[in-house]
Amino acid sequence: MHDGKRLECPSSYDTSNHDSTELPELNPQQKAAVQYINGPLLVLAGAGSGKTSVITRKIVWLIRDYGIAPRNIVAVTFTNKAAREMKARVGDLLNGAHGKELLISTFHALGLRILRDHLETIGYRPGFSLYDSEDSQSLLAKLLRGQYSGKNNPADVVRHQISLWKNNLVSPAEAPLSAGGESIQDIAARVYGEYERHLQAYNAMDLDDLILKPVRLFQNHPEVLEEWRRRVRYLLVDEYQDTNLCQYELVKLLAGSRGALTVVGDDDQSIYAWRGAHPENLKHLQQDYPSLKVIKLEQNYRSSGRILKAANALIANNPHIFEKALWCERDYGESLRVLKARGDEHEAERVVSELLHHKFKHNTDFRDYAILFRENNQSRVLERVLRERRIPYFLSGGSSFFDKTEIKDVMTYLRLLCNPGDDNAFLRVINTPRREIGAATLEQLSAHAGELGTSLLQASLDAGIERRLSARQVAILRVFTHWLTDMIGKAAEEDPAKLVCDILTDLHYEEWLKDTCNDLKIAQRRMENVLELVAWIQRLARQDEEDKSLNGLVARLTLAGILDRGNEENPGDLVALMTLHAVKGLEFPHVFIVGMEEGLLPHHQSRSDTGVEEERRLAYVGITRARQTLTFSFVERRKRGGEVIACEPSRFLKELPPDDLRWEEPDREPDPQAMLGRADVYLSNLRNMLGNS
């Protein structure tokens, strides 16, 4: 039970001097959310209601008007992009003052910061490796090897299950009790403890550990928790509906009984149950903080009245923790179109044609359009049609900067220098560039490491390896490992950016790129990417006053690489192609949602009532991304799994206001006059474009 203590204002602060006339750019509900500070607050923020403005203004309010030091304010969100934008906006409002002292970060970056000074307490050494999903899956595949043949190795499914358990605070000892008799859960329960022991032995953590281990640290070491509670005088959390149980516990521990807390969320936009999100955390908040104040932001500044009406009608079919209804002062807007297509290829051609026609008619940019879909594989036919029409596009969720081979090479070397016990990193770089260390050599090395109970690097330096390998194999191996140990020594003293340059020079990396790339331009581009990474390391070292070590820089860069995957920004004037999950937090003037069919949206795997409710929220998120126009499409038949199946329109289309929809059949004969008018518009715009180029 919380004691309801209020946050004390500085004695110099006089609340009577601040009235509702301040913050004129905010509406009354937004002002109330900014200015309320006497207890825990939930801001129920509908789509497009200006929640980011509320959070940033509240941070400024806390600093300027309540006299809380910036270093004592922590704001948490889910993506690096959101954190960067929030920090930039606060910096602008404060005219650049105090910007470096503010801690605005993702949950995982906050966890990393908490752990940084307490690694020994949890049994870790400095320079621990952060495993991404690929690293974790590789380790699990090794642990499961022998039980399953190559293609049947369930490492990916097991990794997902262990991730869910960690997110739900389920320990390896508790996992068998929650397995429920399902075979894959039983497998995961058997290997979970061994997976954790290997991570500890490798001085490694996975992404989920960055939340779980701070929670366990706080639970087991009250003195550390008290230290952080003194550090965090006010806590703000964005996208609260996406928190899992572990993140909820971290927030609760940090906020403590003071309740100096503002969370912003919307249960109608909770779409991540598959990765452990609990929209019920909004309800738990009320239970844990009986004095919780709820302020609803229902005025939408993004979409037309017709789009909002459709969104409200759709989501009304779901049960709600809190009732709300979006409204706006904008025009009612155009009808919502529903395009019927014969098949997926016809759907793609029709959507792209409509997009082109609209662009030429209204002289818009390609970046004004987004095509959204439920499954990643729906993008293939869309991409083909866009390429055929020579329309530039951007596919969200493609490879990120950190997925590039050359970036992975350099980052893995740095990981190994920080953590010589990281066997995954050792195996990746041992033949990059090629050193003629073959699979047979590595098998013998692994066997020797297993016998000694040491890392591959330590095993390669052990005299006993000479009994297993030929003199030539030992000589090649020792050249690499002696160089590596020298670099490990340098890493403790040398500037990180200079260290990277030394590595690249010693490896003759640029020459190796030129030798292995078919095209010199490709080699140059890859080297430019590496130099961009070096510049990034330099910037990070300048920005962080507390930790300029290689260990800290590598951990933050690795985390950035993991979190930024699938969150790349549109690099130019391109049509956006993305899944409905990826579009969360974005908006576009014109939106197409394709594949509005039973089995796709809602997805065929969402058979339960709660599953359909989440799919409805997913459709709601898609609808509320649109500012001006919204077009749906569905097909009569779709190729799936090598066969063509008949399709039915999504039930969600039937839940939209029928008077606001305009259904368009695929075989409608075009009006010759309309076709002529369309051609005239096209040519006119084309001339304008050519004339302006």
PDB file of N, CA, C and O in Angstrom, residues 618-667:
ATOM      1  N   LEU A 618      -4.824  -3.384 -33.528  1.00  0.00           N
ATOM      2  CA  LEU A 618      -3.832  -3.218 -34.589  1.00  0.00           C
ATOM      3  C   LEU A 618      -4.440  -2.468 -35.773  1.00  0.00           C
ATOM      4  O   LEU A 618      -3.809  -1.565 -36.338  1.00  0.00           O
ATOM      5  N   ALA A 619      -5.664  -2.841 -36.150  1.00  0.00           N
ATOM      6  CA  ALA A 619      -6.361  -2.122 -37.223  1.00  0.00           C
ATOM      7  C   ALA A 619      -6.624  -0.676 -36.819  1.00  0.00           C
ATOM      8  O   ALA A 619      -6.507   0.254 -37.633  1.00  0.00           O
ATOM      9  N   TYR A 620      -6.959  -0.469 -35.555  1.00  0.00           N
ATOM     10  CA  TYR A 620      -7.193   0.879 -35.026  1.00  0.00           C
ATOM     11  C   TYR A 620      -5.940   1.739 -35.144  1.00  0.00           C
ATOM     12  O   TYR A 620      -6.005   2.910 -35.547  1.00  0.00           O
ATOM     13  N   VAL A 621      -4.788   1.156 -34.803  1.00  0.00           N
ATOM     14  CA  VAL A 621      -3.517   1.877 -34.938  1.00  0.00           C
ATOM     15  C   VAL A 621      -3.297   2.280 -36.389  1.00  0.00           C
ATOM     16  O   VAL A 621      -2.900   3.417 -36.684  1.00  0.00           O
ATOM     17  N   GLY A 622      -3.548   1.353 -37.331  1.00  0.00           N
ATOM     18  CA  GLY A 622      -3.391   1.667 -38.747  1.00  0.00           C
ATOM     19  C   GLY A 622      -4.285   2.807 -39.196  1.00  0.00           C
ATOM     20  O   GLY A 622      -3.852   3.735 -39.890  1.00  0.00           O
ATOM     21  N   ILE A 623      -5.553   2.767 -38.795  1.00  0.00           N
ATOM     22  CA  ILE A 623      -6.525   3.801 -39.183  1.00  0.00           C
ATOM     23  C   ILE A 623      -6.102   5.169 -38.658  1.00  0.00           C
ATOM     24  O   ILE A 623      -6.163   6.176 -39.380  1.00  0.00           O
ATOM     25  N   THR A 624      -5.636   5.214 -37.413  1.00  0.00           N
ATOM     26  CA  THR A 624      -5.316   6.501 -36.791  1.00  0.00           C
ATOM     27  C   THR A 624      -3.952   7.053 -37.199  1.00  0.00           C
ATOM     28  O   THR A 624      -3.526   8.085 -36.685  1.00  0.00           O
ATOM     29  N   ARG A 625      -3.267   6.374 -38.131  1.00  0.00           N
ATOM     30  CA  ARG A 625      -2.028   6.936 -38.711  1.00  0.00           C
ATOM     31  C   ARG A 625      -2.358   7.949 -39.799  1.00  0.00           C
ATOM     32  O   ARG A 625      -1.503   8.763 -40.182  1.00  0.00           O
ATOM     33  N   ALA A 626      -3.591   7.903 -40.360  1.00  0.00           N
ATOM     34  CA  ALA A 626      -3.958   8.709 -41.524  1.00  0.00           C
ATOM     35  C   ALA A 626      -4.416  10.098 -41.120  1.00  0.00           C
ATOM     36  O   ALA A 626      -5.211  10.256 -40.182  1.00  0.00           O
ATOM     37  N   ARG A 627      -3.955  11.092 -41.832  1.00  0.00           N
ATOM     38  CA  ARG A 627      -4.363  12.466 -41.584  1.00  0.00           C
ATOM     39  C   ARG A 627      -5.515  12.894 -42.487  1.00  0.00           C
ATOM     40  O   ARG A 627      -6.476  13.499 -42.020  1.00  0.00           O
ATOM     41  N   GLN A 628      -5.390  12.639 -43.782  1.00  0.00           N
ATOM     42  CA  GLN A 628      -6.365  13.177 -44.738  1.00  0.00           C
ATOM     43  C   GLN A 628      -7.202  12.108 -45.437  1.00  0.00           C
ATOM     44  O   GLN A 628      -8.411  12.231 -45.508  1.00  0.00           O
ATOM     45  N   THR A 629      -6.545  11.092 -46.006  1.00  0.00           N
ATOM     46  CA  THR A 629      -7.286  10.061 -46.728  1.00  0.00           C
ATOM     47  C   THR A 629      -6.889   8.680 -46.232  1.00  0.00           C
ATOM     48  O   THR A 629      -5.751   8.454 -45.805  1.00  0.00           O
ATOM     49  N   LEU A 630      -7.861   7.769 -46.315  1.00  0.00           N
ATOM     50  CA  LEU A 630      -7.652   6.399 -45.866  1.00  0.00           C
ATOM     51  C   LEU A 630      -8.320   5.455 -46.855  1.00  0.00           C
ATOM     52  O   LEU A 630      -9.505   5.614 -47.170  1.00  0.00           O
ATOM     53  N   THR A 631      -7.565   4.505 -47.359  1.00  0.00           N
ATOM     54  CA  THR A 631      -8.069   3.539 -48.329  1.00  0.00           C
ATOM     55  C   THR A 631      -7.760   2.122 -47.855  1.00  0.00           C
ATOM     56  O   THR A 631      -6.624   1.823 -47.461  1.00  0.00           O
ATOM     57  N   PHE A 632      -8.767   1.263 -47.877  1.00  0.00           N
ATOM     58  CA  PHE A 632      -8.597  -0.155 -47.564  1.00  0.00           C
ATOM     59  C   PHE A 632      -8.646  -0.960 -48.858  1.00  0.00           C
ATOM     60  O   PHE A 632      -9.218  -0.531 -49.857  1.00  0.00           O
ATOM     61  N   SER A 633      -8.071  -2.156 -48.796  1.00  0.00           N
ATOM     62  CA  SER A 633      -8.216  -3.069 -49.933  1.00  0.00           C
ATOM     63  C   SER A 633      -8.296  -4.503 -49.434  1.00  0.00           C
ATOM     64  O   SER A 633      -7.752  -4.848 -48.380  1.00  0.00           O
ATOM     65  N   PHE A 634      -9.008  -5.334 -50.184  1.00  0.00           N
ATOM     66  CA  PHE A 634      -9.062  -6.767 -49.908  1.00  0.00           C
ATOM     67  C   PHE A 634      -9.186  -7.506 -51.234  1.00  0.00           C
ATOM     68  O   PHE A 634      -9.475  -6.898 -52.269  1.00  0.00           O
ATOM     69  N   VAL A 635      -8.936  -8.815 -51.195  1.00  0.00           N
ATOM     70  CA  VAL A 635      -8.963  -9.603 -52.425  1.00  0.00           C
ATOM     71  C   VAL A 635      -9.996 -10.719 -52.315  1.00  0.00           C
ATOM     72  O   VAL A 635     -10.381 -11.130 -51.214  1.00  0.00           O
ATOM     73  N   GLU A 636     -10.402 -11.206 -53.482  1.00  0.00           N
ATOM     74  CA  GLU A 636     -11.320 -12.340 -53.530  1.00  0.00           C
ATOM     75  C   GLU A 636     -10.576 -13.660 -53.333  1.00  0.00           C
ATOM     76  O   GLU A 636     -11.093 -14.593 -52.724  1.00  0.00           O
ATOM     77  N   ARG A 637      -9.350 -13.715 -53.850  1.00  0.00           N
ATOM     78  CA  ARG A 637      -8.521 -14.918 -53.726  1.00  0.00           C
ATOM     79  C   ARG A 637      -7.079 -14.490 -53.462  1.00  0.00           C
ATOM     80  O   ARG A 637      -6.610 -13.504 -54.028  1.00  0.00           O
ATOM     81  N   ARG A 638      -6.386 -15.254 -52.602  1.00  0.00           N
ATOM     82  CA  ARG A 638      -5.008 -14.922 -52.286  1.00  0.00           C
ATOM     83  C   ARG A 638      -4.150 -16.186 -52.276  1.00  0.00           C
ATOM     84  O   ARG A 638      -4.592 -17.245 -51.809  1.00  0.00           O
ATOM     85  N   LYS A 639      -2.921 -16.042 -52.797  1.00  0.00           N
ATOM     86  CA  LYS A 639      -1.970 -17.157 -52.754  1.00  0.00           C
ATOM     87  C   LYS A 639      -1.424 -17.286 -51.340  1.00  0.00           C
ATOM     88  O   LYS A 639      -0.944 -16.325 -50.750  1.00  0.00           O
ATOM     89  N   ARG A 640      -1.519 -18.471 -50.798  1.00  0.00           N
ATOM     90  CA  ARG A 640      -0.998 -18.696 -49.459  1.00  0.00           C
ATOM     91  C   ARG A 640      -0.531 -20.150 -49.334  1.00  0.00           C
ATOM     92  O   ARG A 640      -1.296 -21.081 -49.585  1.00  0.00           O
ATOM     93  N   GLY A 641       0.747 -20.313 -48.980  1.00  0.00           N
ATOM     94  CA  GLY A 641       1.273 -21.656 -48.810  1.00  0.00           C
ATOM     95  C   GLY A 641       1.231 -22.501 -50.066  1.00  0.00           C
ATOM     96  O   GLY A 641       0.978 -23.710 -50.005  1.00  0.00           O
ATOM     97  N   GLY A 642       1.458 -21.881 -51.214  1.00  0.00           N
ATOM     98  CA  GLY A 642       1.505 -22.620 -52.464  1.00  0.00           C
ATOM     99  C   GLY A 642       0.156 -22.913 -53.085  1.00  0.00           C
ATOM    100  O   GLY A 642       0.077 -23.568 -54.129  1.00  0.00           O
ATOM    101  N   GLU A 643      -0.923 -22.440 -52.482  1.00  0.00           N
ATOM    102  CA  GLU A 643      -2.246 -22.635 -53.065  1.00  0.00           C
ATOM    103  C   GLU A 643      -3.038 -21.338 -53.042  1.00  0.00           C
ATOM    104  O   GLU A 643      -2.717 -20.409 -52.297  1.00  0.00           O
ATOM    105  N   VAL A 644      -4.075 -21.284 -53.879  1.00  0.00           N
ATOM    106  CA  VAL A 644      -4.936 -20.106 -53.952  1.00  0.00           C
ATOM    107  C   VAL A 644      -6.188 -20.371 -53.134  1.00  0.00           C
ATOM    108  O   VAL A 644      -6.880 -21.366 -53.356  1.00  0.00           O
ATOM    109  N   ILE A 645      -6.474 -19.487 -52.179  1.00  0.00           N
ATOM    110  CA  ILE A 645      -7.633 -19.679 -51.316  1.00  0.00           C
ATOM    111  C   ILE A 645      -8.625 -18.542 -51.489  1.00  0.00           C
ATOM    112  O   ILE A 645      -8.250 -17.413 -51.820  1.00  0.00           O
ATOM    113  N   ALA A 646      -9.907 -18.843 -51.285  1.00  0.00           N
ATOM    114  CA  ALA A 646     -10.948 -17.818 -51.336  1.00  0.00           C
ATOM    115  C   ALA A 646     -10.890 -16.979 -50.068  1.00  0.00           C
ATOM    116  O   ALA A 646     -10.586 -17.482 -48.987  1.00  0.00           O
ATOM    117  N   CYS A 647     -11.170 -15.694 -50.187  1.00  0.00           N
ATOM    118  CA  CYS A 647     -11.068 -14.762 -49.063  1.00  0.00           C
ATOM    119  C   CYS A 647     -12.389 -14.047 -48.812  1.00  0.00           C
ATOM    120  O   CYS A 647     -13.155 -13.793 -49.744  1.00  0.00           O
ATOM    121  N   GLU A 648     -12.603 -13.709 -47.552  1.00  0.00           N
ATOM    122  CA  GLU A 648     -13.753 -12.918 -47.146  1.00  0.00           C
ATOM    123  C   GLU A 648     -13.289 -11.581 -46.592  1.00  0.00           C
ATOM    124  O   GLU A 648     -12.237 -11.514 -45.946  1.00  0.00           O
ATOM    125  N   PRO A 649     -14.060 -10.514 -46.857  1.00  0.00           N
ATOM    126  CA  PRO A 649     -13.672  -9.222 -46.279  1.00  0.00           C
ATOM    127  C   PRO A 649     -13.562  -9.313 -44.755  1.00  0.00           C
ATOM    128  O   PRO A 649     -14.316 -10.052 -44.108  1.00  0.00           O
ATOM    129  N   SER A 650     -12.638  -8.566 -44.202  1.00  0.00           N
ATOM    130  CA  SER A 650     -12.436  -8.562 -42.758  1.00  0.00           C
ATOM    131  C   SER A 650     -13.684  -8.112 -42.018  1.00  0.00           C
ATOM    132  O   SER A 650     -14.398  -7.204 -42.459  1.00  0.00           O
ATOM    133  N   ARG A 651     -13.955  -8.744 -40.882  1.00  0.00           N
ATOM    134  CA  ARG A 651     -15.070  -8.324 -40.036  1.00  0.00           C
ATOM    135  C   ARG A 651     -14.907  -6.872 -39.591  1.00  0.00           C
ATOM    136  O   ARG A 651     -15.883  -6.203 -39.282  1.00  0.00           O
ATOM    137  N   PHE A 652     -13.651  -6.404 -39.566  1.00  0.00           N
ATOM    138  CA  PHE A 652     -13.401  -5.030 -39.122  1.00  0.00           C
ATOM    139  C   PHE A 652     -13.983  -4.008 -40.100  1.00  0.00           C
ATOM    140  O   PHE A 652     -14.386  -2.917 -39.690  1.00  0.00           O
ATOM    141  N   LEU A 653     -14.024  -4.342 -41.383  1.00  0.00           N
ATOM    142  CA  LEU A 653     -14.667  -3.455 -42.361  1.00  0.00           C
ATOM    143  C   LEU A 653     -16.148  -3.308 -42.059  1.00  0.00           C
ATOM    144  O   LEU A 653     -16.731  -2.230 -42.219  1.00  0.00           O
ATOM    145  N   LYS A 654     -16.759  -4.401 -41.606  1.00  0.00           N
ATOM    146  CA  LYS A 654     -18.195  -4.376 -41.301  1.00  0.00           C
ATOM    147  C   LYS A 654     -18.490  -3.605 -40.024  1.00  0.00           C
ATOM    148  O   LYS A 654     -19.635  -3.233 -39.772  1.00  0.00           O
ATOM    149  N   GLU A 655     -17.448  -3.374 -39.199  1.00  0.00           N
ATOM    150  CA  GLU A 655     -17.641  -2.633 -37.955  1.00  0.00           C
ATOM    151  C   GLU A 655     -17.463  -1.133 -38.132  1.00  0.00           C
ATOM    152  O   GLU A 655     -17.677  -0.368 -37.205  1.00  0.00           O
ATOM    153  N   LEU A 656     -17.073  -0.721 -39.348  1.00  0.00           N
ATOM    154  CA  LEU A 656     -16.921   0.702 -39.634  1.00  0.00           C
ATOM    155  C   LEU A 656     -18.262   1.303 -40.058  1.00  0.00           C
ATOM    156  O   LEU A 656     -19.120   0.586 -40.585  1.00  0.00           O
ATOM    157  N   PRO A 657     -18.461   2.616 -39.860  1.00  0.00           N
ATOM    158  CA  PRO A 657     -19.745   3.251 -40.233  1.00  0.00           C
ATOM    159  C   PRO A 657     -20.003   3.103 -41.734  1.00  0.00           C
ATOM    160  O   PRO A 657     -19.223   3.623 -42.548  1.00  0.00           O
ATOM    161  N   PRO A 658     -21.051   2.394 -42.133  1.00  0.00           N
ATOM    162  CA  PRO A 658     -21.266   2.114 -43.563  1.00  0.00           C
ATOM    163  C   PRO A 658     -21.439   3.373 -44.409  1.00  0.00           C
ATOM    164  O   PRO A 658     -21.041   3.394 -45.581  1.00  0.00           O
ATOM    165  N   ASP A 659     -22.019   4.428 -43.838  1.00  0.00           N
ATOM    166  CA  ASP A 659     -22.259   5.656 -44.610  1.00  0.00           C
ATOM    167  C   ASP A 659     -20.949   6.382 -44.954  1.00  0.00           C
ATOM    168  O   ASP A 659     -20.939   7.248 -45.837  1.00  0.00           O
ATOM    169  N   ASP A 660     -19.878   6.037 -44.272  1.00  0.00           N
ATOM    170  CA  ASP A 660     -18.604   6.721 -44.501  1.00  0.00           C
ATOM    171  C   ASP A 660     -17.672   5.933 -45.426  1.00  0.00           C
ATOM    172  O   ASP A 660     -16.562   6.368 -45.700  1.00  0.00           O
ATOM    173  N   LEU A 661     -18.121   4.761 -45.869  1.00  0.00           N
ATOM    174  CA  LEU A 661     -17.312   3.921 -46.741  1.00  0.00           C
ATOM    175  C   LEU A 661     -17.795   4.009 -48.184  1.00  0.00           C
ATOM    176  O   LEU A 661     -19.000   4.089 -48.443  1.00  0.00           O
ATOM    177  N   ARG A 662     -16.855   3.959 -49.119  1.00  0.00           N
ATOM    178  CA  ARG A 662     -17.199   3.878 -50.534  1.00  0.00           C
ATOM    179  C   ARG A 662     -16.546   2.622 -51.100  1.00  0.00           C
ATOM    180  O   ARG A 662     -15.339   2.559 -51.280  1.00  0.00           O
ATOM    181  N   TRP A 663     -17.366   1.588 -51.349  1.00  0.00           N
ATOM    182  CA  TRP A 663     -16.883   0.318 -51.858  1.00  0.00           C
ATOM    183  C   TRP A 663     -16.740   0.401 -53.369  1.00  0.00           C
ATOM    184  O   TRP A 663     -17.624   0.854 -54.064  1.00  0.00           O
ATOM    185  N   GLU A 664     -15.604  -0.079 -53.862  1.00  0.00           N
ATOM    186  CA  GLU A 664     -15.345   0.000 -55.299  1.00  0.00           C
ATOM    187  C   GLU A 664     -14.986  -1.377 -55.832  1.00  0.00           C
ATOM    188  O   GLU A 664     -13.990  -1.982 -55.419  1.00  0.00           O
ATOM    189  N   GLU A 665     -15.816  -1.869 -56.753  1.00  0.00           N
ATOM    190  CA  GLU A 665     -15.626  -3.182 -57.342  1.00  0.00           C
ATOM    191  C   GLU A 665     -14.445  -3.181 -58.317  1.00  0.00           C
ATOM    192  O   GLU A 665     -14.121  -2.135 -58.909  1.00  0.00           O
ATOM    193  N   PRO A 666     -13.830  -4.333 -58.547  1.00  0.00           N
ATOM    194  CA  PRO A 666     -12.646  -4.363 -59.417  1.00  0.00           C
ATOM    195  C   PRO A 666     -12.943  -4.246 -60.899  1.00  0.00           C
ATOM    196  O   PRO A 666     -12.127  -3.769 -61.664  1.00  0.00           O
ATOM    197  N   ASP A 667     -14.107  -4.678 -61.314  1.00  0.00           N
ATOM    198  CA  ASP A 667     -14.384  -4.755 -62.749  1.00  0.00           C
ATOM    199  C   ASP A 667     -15.296  -3.655 -63.240  1.00  0.00           C
ATOM    200  O   ASP A 667     -15.918  -3.792 -64.290  1.00  0.00           O
TER     201      ASP A 667
END
